[in-house]
């Protein structure tokens, strides 16, 4: 029956409205934080960073690494520093030693932390090759560039520009990982890395990319910028950020790097990712003309926070915590508090965090450090203390405002709805950014019982030395977190890591069993359930073990008895030049396995997969994980093998 013109018009209107609703929903789509990596003063990982924050540690110190002569003036002698300024592992990133020496340490650090962020997300780098993954990096410092340009003309090499221009800070990451999404480096001074996160959110919502790495970096190589800031009365003469205190007299320069891995929330759920927090919305704006080019605008700060709230589609009174920009300058703090008091005047209580009191001002990496701190606080439902607060600024009418300054760790209470936080980052360029973050909805999960009585644990590295260091790193980590699920640990190392040539495979029953066997491996003790060696992963003989849609007995027969011929297995084995007699003994056991023996089918499968893994056989880890159970969790990241690459 043909529709009347009126009904056709109504149908067209409904279809148009549906498209408009979908478009509006896209503009506000939540974004999931699925991984994080960082190097901050006093912390080489998010886990160490949280420990530093909980303990109320001040990570500011005297200048380290002998990078310049410390002077009596605190502005140049004191700062927040991270190690390995001059060291790098170029072979890991397929960079020649000669080129490595000309690469800005900021680019080097970004590569390492990007790798660690992906491992934190349990996303193998090779699984996202040639994908629409975007890279958004805040970077401002040019210390190494100036150092190299000051050399004689005969010392200028072919790598100077690619090693130091800021466009390559993001471009080098995209090139190494083979990402094809947007790749943008940006400099808005102190707000750079939070603006980078804002652009990543927009790119994900606009479907320009399906995953994004966003963050920032800062390295302090020369004292000259510090001298400039001192003469502009920006830096604290006593080398401490005293945010919101009566004695606030300037900030402290610091260095570091932070990176987050972002996906659209719907995609993260579909991919089975571990969602650490949800980004609801963000905004950026500019101060315009103020009394001077570096003077902030309270009205613009109010506006950017309100815009971020609107983009997040929540009211101001939903926010219970704000990680402030909080530089510790008397003028900047007063202007920021004025803006906050206008936006959040109807809140019952608003806790104000001030990360710079712990680690100083990371400048172009400050915003990403604030985001990582806030995600950790949401996960732990706790707010760490601000430091150096003796007497709150007397120019602020604290008794008339809903603000609370935490002077010791406090529980993050939230009785009505989920915890929601705001994060501010304001550049002295006048560019402001604000981000709204929400905790992940609590899921009702049953207590995990051990699904199997045996699991396969694997580690790999590009060198044997790195493999041993990684095993030692796991022992220390498991000592710190002994209550982890063995299913989760094995699932994460198998599914969530790239697999390199130097390999370790262990059949384990529990966390304690894993600790014992890792120690046995490092002590070179023989065991029938520990295998290690160098796989020839470039060999033409490679089998992708298909674990799908097979009966278990057929599966074992296929993998162990028919995957490779006996001669092929022997050839691969001898090519590995593995002199482990236990491996030889088990090799014969597998080749001539009797499936009707007392060994269970599952145990035979795990032991066989372990051996094939050492041979370099590609294994379907996702399906094995689906059989044995487990979820993605935080585990140690790769152990880079650094040497000095530096041009004076």
Coordinates of C-alpha atoms in Angstrom, one line a residue:
X1 CA 0.0 0.0 0.0
X2 CA 1.4 3.3 -1.1
X3 CA 2.0 5.9 1.7
X4 CA 0.2 9.2 1.5
X5 CA 2.3 12.4 0.9
X6 CA 1.7 13.3 4.6
X7 CA 2.9 10.0 5.9
X8 CA 5.9 10.1 3.6
X9 CA 6.8 13.5 4.9
X10 CA 6.5 12.3 8.5
X11 CA 8.6 9.3 7.8
X12 CA 11.3 11.5 6.2
X13 CA 11.2 13.8 9.2
X14 CA 11.7 10.8 11.6
X15 CA 14.6 9.5 9.5
X16 CA 16.2 13.0 9.5
X17 CA 15.7 13.3 13.3
X18 CA 17.3 9.9 13.8
X19 CA 20.3 11.0 11.8
X20 CA 20.5 14.2 13.8
X21 CA 20.3 12.3 17.1
X22 CA 23.1 10.0 16.0
X23 CA 25.2 12.9 15.0
X24 CA 24.6 14.6 18.3
X25 CA 25.5 11.4 20.2
X26 CA 28.7 11.2 18.2
X27 CA 29.7 14.7 19.4
X28 CA 29.5 13.5 23.0
X29 CA 30.7 9.9 22.7
X30 CA 32.6 8.7 25.8
X31 CA 36.2 7.8 25.4
X32 CA 37.9 5.0 27.3
X33 CA 41.4 5.1 28.8
X34 CA 42.6 1.6 28.2
X35 CA 46.4 2.0 28.9
X36 CA 48.9 4.4 30.5
X37 CA 52.6 4.8 30.6
X38 CA 54.8 7.4 32.4
X39 CA 58.2 8.5 33.5
X40 CA 57.9 11.2 36.1
X41 CA 60.3 12.5 38.8
X42 CA 60.5 9.6 41.3
X43 CA 58.3 7.2 39.3
X44 CA 59.0 5.0 36.3
X45 CA 55.5 3.6 35.9
X46 CA 51.9 4.4 36.9
X47 CA 52.2 2.0 39.8
X48 CA 55.3 3.8 41.2
X49 CA 53.6 7.1 40.6
X50 CA 50.6 6.2 42.7
X51 CA 52.9 5.0 45.5
X52 CA 54.8 8.3 45.3
X53 CA 51.5 10.2 45.5
X54 CA 50.1 8.2 48.4
X55 CA 53.3 8.6 50.4
X56 CA 53.2 12.4 49.9
X57 CA 56.6 12.4 48.4
X58 CA 58.3 15.5 47.1
X59 CA 60.3 14.2 44.1
X60 CA 62.1 17.6 43.4
X61 CA 65.8 17.3 43.8
X62 CA 69.2 18.8 42.9
X63 CA 70.2 18.6 39.3
X64 CA 71.1 15.0 38.4
X65 CA 73.2 13.2 35.8
X66 CA 75.8 16.0 35.7
X67 CA 73.8 17.5 32.9
X68 CA 74.9 21.0 33.9
X69 CA 76.8 22.5 36.8
X70 CA 74.5 23.1 39.7
X71 CA 74.5 26.7 40.9
X72 CA 73.6 28.3 44.2
X73 CA 70.4 29.7 42.7
X74 CA 67.6 27.1 43.4
X75 CA 66.0 28.0 40.0
X76 CA 68.9 26.2 38.2
X77 CA 70.2 23.8 40.9
X78 CA 66.8 22.3 41.8
X79 CA 64.1 20.6 39.7
X80 CA 62.2 17.4 38.9
X81 CA 64.3 15.0 36.9
X82 CA 64.0 11.5 35.4
X83 CA 67.0 9.2 34.6
X84 CA 68.5 8.0 31.3
X85 CA 68.8 11.4 29.6
X86 CA 71.7 10.3 27.5
X87 CA 70.9 6.6 27.2
X88 CA 68.7 4.8 24.7
X89 CA 68.1 1.3 23.2
X90 CA 68.1 2.2 19.5
X91 CA 68.2 -1.4 18.1
X92 CA 64.8 -2.1 19.8
X93 CA 63.3 0.7 17.8
X94 CA 65.2 -0.2 14.6
X95 CA 67.4 3.0 14.7
X96 CA 71.1 3.0 13.9
X97 CA 73.5 4.1 16.6
X98 CA 74.7 7.0 14.5
X99 CA 71.1 8.3 14.1
X100 CA 70.3 7.7 17.8
X101 CA 72.9 10.2 18.9
X102 CA 71.3 13.0 16.9
X103 CA 67.7 12.3 18.1
X104 CA 66.3 14.6 20.8
X105 CA 66.0 12.7 24.1
X106 CA 62.3 13.8 24.1
X107 CA 61.7 11.7 21.0
X108 CA 63.5 8.7 22.5
X109 CA 61.5 8.9 25.7
X110 CA 58.2 9.2 23.8
X111 CA 59.1 5.9 21.9
X112 CA 59.7 4.1 25.2
X113 CA 56.7 5.4 27.0
X114 CA 54.4 4.7 24.0
X115 CA 55.6 1.1 24.0
X116 CA 55.0 0.8 27.7
X117 CA 51.5 2.4 27.4
X118 CA 50.5 -0.2 24.8
X119 CA 51.9 -3.0 27.0
X120 CA 49.9 -1.5 29.9
X121 CA 46.8 -1.8 27.8
X122 CA 47.8 -5.4 26.9
X123 CA 47.7 -4.5 23.2
X124 CA 50.6 -6.1 21.2
X125 CA 52.3 -3.6 19.0
X126 CA 52.2 -6.0 16.0
X127 CA 48.4 -6.4 16.4
X128 CA 47.8 -2.7 15.6
X129 CA 50.2 -2.3 12.6
X130 CA 48.7 -0.5 9.6
X131 CA 45.7 0.6 11.6
X132 CA 44.0 4.0 11.9
X133 CA 45.7 4.8 15.2
X134 CA 46.3 8.5 15.9
X135 CA 49.2 10.0 17.8
X136 CA 48.9 13.4 19.5
X137 CA 51.9 14.8 21.3
X138 CA 52.5 17.9 23.3
X139 CA 56.2 19.0 23.1
X140 CA 57.8 22.4 23.5
X141 CA 61.5 22.3 24.6
X142 CA 64.3 22.7 22.1
X143 CA 67.3 22.3 24.3
X144 CA 69.0 19.5 22.4
X145 CA 68.3 21.2 19.0
X146 CA 70.1 24.3 20.2
X147 CA 73.0 22.2 21.6
X148 CA 73.5 20.5 18.2
X149 CA 73.2 23.7 16.2
X150 CA 75.9 25.3 18.3
X151 CA 78.5 22.8 16.9
X152 CA 80.6 23.6 13.9
X153 CA 79.2 23.2 10.4
X154 CA 81.4 20.2 9.8
X155 CA 79.7 18.3 12.7
X156 CA 76.1 18.7 11.3
X157 CA 75.0 15.3 10.1
X158 CA 72.0 14.0 8.1
X159 CA 69.9 13.3 11.1
X160 CA 69.8 16.7 12.8
X161 CA 66.4 17.8 11.5
X162 CA 64.5 14.5 11.7
X163 CA 66.0 14.0 15.1
X164 CA 64.9 17.3 16.6
X165 CA 62.0 19.0 14.8
X166 CA 58.8 18.7 16.8
X167 CA 56.8 17.2 13.9
X168 CA 58.8 14.1 14.3
X169 CA 57.9 13.7 18.0
X170 CA 54.6 12.3 16.8
X171 CA 55.7 11.2 13.4
X172 CA 58.4 8.9 14.7
X173 CA 55.9 7.1 16.9
X174 CA 53.5 6.6 13.9
X175 CA 56.4 5.5 11.7
X176 CA 57.8 2.9 14.2
X177 CA 54.4 1.4 15.0
X178 CA 53.1 1.7 11.4
X179 CA 50.1 3.8 12.5
X180 CA 48.1 5.5 9.7
X181 CA 45.8 7.8 11.8
X182 CA 46.4 11.5 12.4
X183 CA 49.9 12.3 13.7
X184 CA 50.1 15.7 15.4
X185 CA 52.7 17.4 17.5
X186 CA 51.6 20.6 19.2
X187 CA 53.0 23.4 21.4
X188 CA 50.6 25.4 23.5
X189 CA 53.2 25.7 26.3
X190 CA 52.0 24.3 29.7
X191 CA 48.7 23.1 28.3
X192 CA 50.2 21.2 25.4
X193 CA 49.6 17.6 26.5
X194 CA 46.0 18.2 27.7
X195 CA 45.2 19.9 24.4
X196 CA 46.7 16.8 22.7
X197 CA 44.2 14.6 24.7
X198 CA 41.4 17.0 23.6
X199 CA 42.4 16.6 19.9
X200 CA 42.6 12.8 20.3
X201 CA 39.0 12.8 21.7
X202 CA 37.8 14.8 18.8
X203 CA 39.6 12.6 16.3
X204 CA 38.1 9.4 17.8
X205 CA 34.6 11.0 17.9
X206 CA 35.0 12.1 14.2
X207 CA 36.1 8.5 13.2
X208 CA 39.4 9.8 11.9
X209 CA 41.1 7.1 14.1
X210 CA 39.9 4.0 16.0
X211 CA 42.6 4.2 18.7
X212 CA 44.8 7.0 19.8
X213 CA 48.0 7.6 21.8
X214 CA 48.0 11.0 23.4
X215 CA 50.5 12.6 25.8
X216 CA 53.4 14.9 26.2
X217 CA 57.1 15.1 27.0
X218 CA 59.6 17.6 28.5
X219 CA 63.3 17.3 29.0
X220 CA 65.6 19.7 30.8
X221 CA 69.0 19.7 29.2
X222 CA 70.2 23.3 29.6
X223 CA 69.8 25.8 32.5
X224 CA 69.4 28.7 30.2
X225 CA 65.6 28.6 30.0
X226 CA 65.5 28.4 33.8
X227 CA 67.6 31.5 34.0
X228 CA 65.2 33.3 31.7
X229 CA 62.2 32.2 33.8
X230 CA 64.0 33.4 36.9
X231 CA 64.5 36.8 35.5
X232 CA 60.8 36.9 34.6
X233 CA 60.0 36.1 38.3
X234 CA 58.3 32.8 37.4
X235 CA 60.4 30.4 39.4
X236 CA 60.3 29.7 43.1
X237 CA 63.5 31.0 44.7
X238 CA 63.4 28.1 47.3
X239 CA 62.7 25.4 44.7
X240 CA 59.2 24.3 45.8
X241 CA 55.7 24.6 44.3
X242 CA 53.6 25.8 47.2
X243 CA 50.2 25.8 45.4
X244 CA 47.4 27.8 47.1
X245 CA 49.7 28.6 50.1
X246 CA 50.2 32.1 51.5
X247 CA 53.9 31.7 50.7
X248 CA 53.4 30.7 47.0
X249 CA 56.3 32.3 45.1
X250 CA 56.7 30.5 41.8
X251 CA 57.0 27.1 40.2
X252 CA 59.8 24.5 39.9
X253 CA 60.8 23.2 36.4
X254 CA 60.5 19.5 35.9
X255 CA 60.8 16.9 33.1
X256 CA 59.0 13.7 32.3
X257 CA 56.7 11.9 29.8
X258 CA 53.2 10.5 30.0
X259 CA 51.0 8.7 27.5
X260 CA 47.5 7.3 27.5
X261 CA 45.9 4.8 25.0
X262 CA 42.4 5.8 24.1
X263 CA 39.5 4.1 22.3
X264 CA 35.8 4.9 21.9
X265 CA 34.1 3.3 24.9
X266 CA 31.9 1.1 22.8
X267 CA 35.0 -0.3 21.0
X268 CA 36.9 -0.8 24.2
X269 CA 34.0 -2.9 25.6
X270 CA 33.7 -4.9 22.4
X271 CA 37.5 -5.5 22.3
X272 CA 37.5 -6.8 25.9
X273 CA 39.9 -4.0 27.0
X274 CA 40.5 -3.1 30.7
X275 CA 38.9 0.3 31.0
X276 CA 40.7 2.4 33.6
X277 CA 38.6 5.6 33.3
X278 CA 36.1 7.3 30.9
X279 CA 36.7 10.7 29.4
X280 CA 33.3 12.4 29.1
X281 CA 34.3 15.6 27.3
X282 CA 36.8 18.4 26.9
X283 CA 37.3 21.9 25.7
X284 CA 40.0 24.4 24.8
X285 CA 40.0 28.2 24.4
X286 CA 42.2 31.3 24.6
X287 CA 42.7 34.2 27.0
X288 CA 42.8 36.7 24.3
X289 CA 44.1 40.1 25.3
X290 CA 45.0 40.5 29.0
X291 CA 47.3 42.9 30.9
X292 CA 50.3 41.0 29.5
X293 CA 50.9 38.2 27.2
X294 CA 51.5 35.7 30.0
X295 CA 48.8 36.9 32.4
X296 CA 45.9 34.4 32.7
X297 CA 42.2 35.3 32.3
X298 CA 39.7 34.2 35.0
X299 CA 36.8 34.7 32.5
X300 CA 38.5 32.4 29.9
X301 CA 39.2 29.8 32.6
X302 CA 35.6 29.8 33.7
X303 CA 34.5 29.6 30.1
X304 CA 36.7 26.6 29.2
X305 CA 35.5 24.6 32.3
X306 CA 31.8 25.4 31.4
X307 CA 32.4 24.3 27.8
X308 CA 34.0 21.0 29.0
X309 CA 31.0 20.4 31.3
X310 CA 28.6 21.1 28.4
X311 CA 30.5 18.8 26.1
X312 CA 30.3 16.1 28.8
X313 CA 26.6 16.7 29.3
X314 CA 26.9 17.0 33.1
X315 CA 26.2 19.7 35.7
X316 CA 29.0 21.3 37.7
X317 CA 27.7 19.9 41.0
X318 CA 28.5 16.4 39.7
X319 CA 32.2 17.2 39.9
X320 CA 33.7 16.3 43.3
X321 CA 37.4 16.7 42.5
X322 CA 39.4 19.1 40.3
X323 CA 43.1 18.5 39.6
X324 CA 44.1 22.1 39.2
X325 CA 46.7 23.7 37.1
X326 CA 48.1 25.1 40.4
X327 CA 51.6 26.4 39.5
X328 CA 52.2 28.0 42.8
X329 CA 52.5 31.5 41.5
X330 CA 50.6 34.1 43.7
X331 CA 48.9 35.7 40.7
X332 CA 48.1 32.4 38.8
X333 CA 46.7 30.7 41.9
X334 CA 44.4 33.6 42.7
X335 CA 43.0 33.8 39.2
X336 CA 42.4 30.1 39.0
X337 CA 40.6 30.0 42.4
X338 CA 38.5 32.9 41.3
X339 CA 37.4 31.0 38.2
X340 CA 36.7 27.8 40.1
X341 CA 34.6 29.7 42.7
X342 CA 32.4 31.0 40.0
X343 CA 31.8 27.6 38.2
X344 CA 31.5 25.4 41.2
X345 CA 29.8 27.8 43.7
X346 CA 26.8 25.4 44.1
X347 CA 28.9 22.3 44.9
X348 CA 28.7 20.9 48.4
X349 CA 32.4 20.1 48.5
X350 CA 35.1 20.3 45.9
X351 CA 38.5 18.8 46.6
X352 CA 41.4 20.6 44.8
X353 CA 44.4 18.6 43.9
X354 CA 47.8 20.1 43.2
X355 CA 50.2 17.7 41.5
X356 CA 53.0 20.2 41.0
X357 CA 53.6 20.2 44.7
X358 CA 54.9 16.6 44.3
X359 CA 56.8 16.6 41.1
X360 CA 57.1 20.2 40.0
X361 CA 55.9 21.7 36.7
X362 CA 56.4 19.4 33.7
X363 CA 55.4 22.2 31.4
X364 CA 54.4 20.6 28.0
X365 CA 53.8 17.2 29.9
X366 CA 52.0 18.8 32.9
X367 CA 48.5 18.1 31.7
X368 CA 49.0 14.4 30.9
X369 CA 50.6 14.0 34.4
X370 CA 47.5 15.5 35.9
X371 CA 45.3 13.1 33.9
X372 CA 47.3 10.0 34.9
X373 CA 47.1 11.1 38.6
X374 CA 43.4 11.6 38.4
X375 CA 42.8 8.2 36.7
X376 CA 44.8 6.5 39.5
X377 CA 42.8 8.4 42.2
X378 CA 39.6 7.3 40.6
X379 CA 40.7 3.7 40.5
X380 CA 41.8 3.7 44.1
X381 CA 38.9 5.8 45.3
X382 CA 41.4 8.0 47.2
X383 CA 42.8 11.5 46.9
X384 CA 46.5 11.9 47.7
X385 CA 47.7 14.9 49.7
X386 CA 48.9 18.3 48.4
X387 CA 52.3 19.2 49.8
X388 CA 53.8 22.5 51.1
X389 CA 50.5 23.8 52.4
X390 CA 51.2 25.7 55.7
X391 CA 48.7 28.6 55.5
X392 CA 46.1 28.8 52.8
X393 CA 46.2 32.0 50.8
X394 CA 44.7 34.7 53.0
X395 CA 43.3 36.6 50.0
X396 CA 40.8 33.8 49.4
X397 CA 37.6 33.6 51.5
X398 CA 37.9 29.8 52.0
X399 CA 35.0 29.8 54.5
X400 CA 32.6 31.0 51.8
X401 CA 33.7 28.5 49.2
X402 CA 33.1 24.7 48.8
X403 CA 36.9 24.0 48.4
X404 CA 38.9 21.5 50.4
X405 CA 42.6 21.2 50.2
X406 CA 43.8 17.6 51.1
X407 CA 46.7 17.7 53.5
X408 CA 46.8 13.9 54.0
X409 CA 45.4 11.1 51.9
X410 CA 41.6 11.1 52.0
X411 CA 38.9 8.6 50.9
X412 CA 37.1 9.8 47.8
X413 CA 33.5 9.7 49.1
X414 CA 30.7 9.7 46.5
X415 CA 27.3 8.8 47.9
X416 CA 25.0 9.7 45.0
X417 CA 26.5 8.9 41.7
X418 CA 29.8 7.9 40.1
X419 CA 33.0 9.9 40.9
X420 CA 33.6 12.6 38.4
X421 CA 36.7 14.8 38.2
X422 CA 37.8 17.9 36.2
X423 CA 41.4 18.5 35.1
X424 CA 42.7 22.0 34.2
X425 CA 45.8 22.9 32.2
X426 CA 46.5 26.5 31.3
X427 CA 49.4 27.5 29.0
X428 CA 51.3 30.8 29.5
X429 CA 50.6 31.2 25.8
X430 CA 47.0 31.8 26.8
X431 CA 45.7 28.5 25.5
X432 CA 43.5 26.7 28.2
X433 CA 42.2 23.2 28.3
X434 CA 39.8 21.4 30.7
X435 CA 38.9 17.7 30.7
X436 CA 36.1 15.8 32.5
X437 CA 36.8 12.3 33.7
X438 CA 34.6 9.7 35.2
X439 CA 35.3 6.4 37.1
X440 CA 34.4 3.1 35.5
X441 CA 31.1 1.6 36.5
X442 CA 31.6 -1.1 39.1
X443 CA 30.8 -4.5 37.6
X444 CA 29.4 -7.4 39.6
X445 CA 31.9 -10.1 39.2
X446 CA 32.0 -13.5 40.9
X447 CA 35.1 -14.4 42.8
X448 CA 37.5 -16.1 40.3
X449 CA 38.3 -19.7 41.1
X450 CA 41.2 -21.4 39.3
X451 CA 39.6 -22.7 36.1
X452 CA 42.5 -25.0 35.1
X453 CA 45.1 -26.8 37.2
X454 CA 47.9 -25.8 34.7
X455 CA 48.6 -22.6 32.8
X456 CA 51.2 -21.5 30.2
X457 CA 53.3 -18.4 31.1
X458 CA 55.5 -16.9 28.4
X459 CA 58.0 -14.1 28.3
X460 CA 60.2 -12.9 25.4
X461 CA 62.7 -10.2 24.6
X462 CA 65.0 -9.1 21.8
X463 CA 68.1 -10.2 23.7
X464 CA 68.9 -12.9 26.3
X465 CA 70.0 -10.3 28.8
X466 CA 66.7 -8.4 28.5
X467 CA 64.8 -11.6 28.9
X468 CA 66.6 -12.4 32.2
X469 CA 66.0 -8.8 33.4
X470 CA 62.4 -9.1 32.6
X471 CA 62.0 -12.3 34.5
X472 CA 63.6 -10.7 37.5
X473 CA 61.3 -7.7 37.1
X474 CA 58.3 -10.2 37.3
X475 CA 59.6 -11.8 40.4
X476 CA 59.8 -8.4 42.2
X477 CA 56.4 -7.4 40.8
X478 CA 54.7 -10.6 42.0
X479 CA 56.3 -10.2 45.4
X480 CA 54.6 -6.8 45.6
X481 CA 51.3 -8.0 44.2
X482 CA 51.1 -11.7 45.4
X483 CA 47.3 -11.8 45.3
X484 CA 47.0 -11.6 41.5
X485 CA 45.1 -14.3 39.6
X486 CA 47.4 -16.7 37.8
X487 CA 44.8 -16.9 35.0
X488 CA 44.9 -13.1 34.6
X489 CA 48.8 -13.1 34.6
X490 CA 49.1 -15.8 32.0
X491 CA 46.3 -14.4 29.8
X492 CA 47.9 -10.9 29.8
X493 CA 51.5 -12.0 29.0
X494 CA 50.3 -14.3 26.2
X495 CA 47.6 -12.1 24.6
X496 CA 48.9 -8.7 25.5
X497 CA 52.6 -8.8 24.5
X498 CA 54.6 -8.9 21.3
X499 CA 56.6 -12.1 21.1
X500 CA 60.3 -11.8 20.3
X501 CA 63.1 -14.3 19.5
X502 CA 64.5 -14.9 23.0
X503 CA 61.8 -16.9 24.7
X504 CA 60.8 -18.4 28.0
X505 CA 57.8 -20.7 28.6
X506 CA 56.8 -22.1 31.9
X507 CA 53.9 -24.5 32.9
X508 CA 52.6 -23.1 36.2
X509 CA 49.8 -23.9 38.7
X510 CA 49.8 -20.7 40.8
X511 CA 51.5 -17.4 41.4
X512 CA 53.8 -19.0 44.0
X513 CA 54.7 -21.7 41.5
X514 CA 55.5 -19.1 38.9
X515 CA 57.7 -17.2 41.4
X516 CA 59.6 -20.4 42.2
X517 CA 60.1 -21.3 38.5
X518 CA 61.2 -17.8 37.5
X519 CA 63.8 -18.0 40.2
X520 CA 64.8 -21.5 38.9
X521 CA 65.2 -20.1 35.4
X522 CA 67.4 -17.3 36.6
X523 CA 69.5 -19.7 38.6
X524 CA 69.8 -22.0 35.5
X525 CA 68.2 -24.9 37.4
X526 CA 66.7 -27.7 35.3
X527 CA 63.0 -28.3 35.4
X528 CA 60.7 -30.4 33.2
X529 CA 58.2 -27.5 33.1
X530 CA 60.6 -24.7 32.1
X531 CA 61.8 -24.1 28.5
X532 CA 63.9 -21.3 27.1
X533 CA 65.8 -20.6 23.9
X534 CA 66.1 -18.5 20.8
X535 CA 63.4 -19.0 18.2
X536 CA 64.2 -18.4 14.6
X537 CA 61.2 -16.3 14.0
X538 CA 62.3 -15.4 10.5
X539 CA 62.4 -19.0 9.4
X540 CA 60.2 -20.0 6.4
X541 CA 58.9 -22.9 8.4
X542 CA 56.2 -21.4 10.6
X543 CA 52.8 -22.8 11.7
X544 CA 49.9 -20.7 13.0
X545 CA 48.4 -23.1 15.4
X546 CA 44.6 -23.1 14.9
X547 CA 42.8 -23.6 18.2
X548 CA 39.3 -23.0 16.9
X549 CA 36.5 -25.4 16.5
X550 CA 38.4 -28.6 17.4
X551 CA 37.8 -31.3 19.9
X552 CA 40.5 -31.2 22.6
X553 CA 42.0 -34.7 21.8
X554 CA 42.1 -33.8 18.0
X555 CA 43.6 -30.5 18.9
X556 CA 46.4 -32.1 20.9
X557 CA 47.1 -34.6 18.2
X558 CA 47.2 -31.9 15.5
X559 CA 49.4 -29.6 17.5
X560 CA 51.8 -32.0 19.0
X561 CA 52.0 -35.0 16.6
X562 CA 51.0 -33.6 13.2
X563 CA 51.7 -29.8 13.3
X564 CA 55.3 -30.4 12.1
X565 CA 57.0 -33.6 10.9
X566 CA 59.4 -35.2 13.4
X567 CA 62.3 -34.2 11.1
X568 CA 61.0 -30.6 10.9
X569 CA 60.8 -30.4 14.7
X570 CA 64.3 -31.7 15.0
X571 CA 65.6 -29.3 12.5
X572 CA 64.0 -26.3 14.2
X573 CA 65.3 -27.6 17.5
X574 CA 68.8 -28.0 16.4
X575 CA 68.8 -24.6 14.7
X576 CA 68.0 -23.1 18.0
X577 CA 71.3 -24.4 19.4
X578 CA 69.6 -25.0 22.7
X579 CA 71.8 -27.2 24.9
X580 CA 69.2 -27.6 27.7
X581 CA 69.1 -31.3 28.3
X582 CA 65.6 -31.0 29.8
X583 CA 64.4 -29.5 26.5
X584 CA 65.9 -32.5 24.6
X585 CA 64.3 -34.9 27.0
X586 CA 60.9 -33.3 26.6
X587 CA 61.3 -32.9 22.8
X588 CA 61.5 -36.7 22.5
X589 CA 58.5 -37.1 24.9
X590 CA 56.5 -34.8 22.7
X591 CA 57.6 -36.3 19.3
X592 CA 56.8 -39.8 20.5
X593 CA 53.9 -38.9 22.8
X594 CA 51.5 -41.6 23.7
X595 CA 48.1 -39.8 24.2
X596 CA 46.8 -42.8 26.2
X597 CA 49.5 -42.3 28.8
X598 CA 48.8 -41.0 32.3
X599 CA 49.4 -37.4 31.2
X600 CA 46.1 -35.6 30.9
X601 CA 45.0 -34.1 27.6
X602 CA 45.2 -30.5 29.0
X603 CA 48.6 -31.0 30.5
X604 CA 49.9 -32.5 27.3
X605 CA 48.5 -29.5 25.4
X606 CA 50.1 -26.9 27.7
X607 CA 53.5 -28.7 27.7
X608 CA 53.3 -29.1 23.9
X609 CA 52.5 -25.5 23.3
X610 CA 55.3 -24.4 25.6
X611 CA 57.8 -26.4 23.5
X612 CA 56.3 -25.2 20.2
X613 CA 56.5 -21.6 21.5
X614 CA 60.3 -21.9 22.0
X615 CA 60.5 -23.2 18.4
X616 CA 58.9 -20.0 17.2
X617 CA 55.5 -21.4 16.2
X618 CA 52.8 -18.8 16.1
X619 CA 50.1 -19.7 18.6
X620 CA 46.5 -18.5 18.8
X621 CA 46.7 -16.9 22.2
X622 CA 43.1 -15.5 22.1
X623 CA 41.5 -18.9 21.8
X624 CA 43.9 -20.5 24.4
X625 CA 42.9 -17.6 26.7
X626 CA 39.2 -18.2 26.1
X627 CA 39.7 -21.8 27.1
X628 CA 41.9 -21.2 30.2
X629 CA 40.2 -17.9 31.3
X630 CA 41.7 -14.6 32.5
X631 CA 41.4 -10.9 32.0
X632 CA 43.8 -8.1 31.0
X633 CA 45.7 -6.6 34.0
X634 CA 48.7 -4.4 34.7
X635 CA 52.0 -6.3 34.5
X636 CA 55.7 -5.2 34.1
X637 CA 56.7 -3.7 30.8
X638 CA 59.8 -4.3 28.6
X639 CA 63.3 -3.9 29.9
X640 CA 65.1 -1.7 27.4
X641 CA 68.9 -2.2 27.0
X642 CA 70.3 1.3 27.0
X643 CA 73.7 2.6 26.2
X644 CA 74.9 6.2 25.9
X645 CA 74.1 8.1 22.6
X646 CA 74.9 11.7 23.0
X647 CA 76.5 14.6 21.2
X648 CA 77.9 17.5 23.2

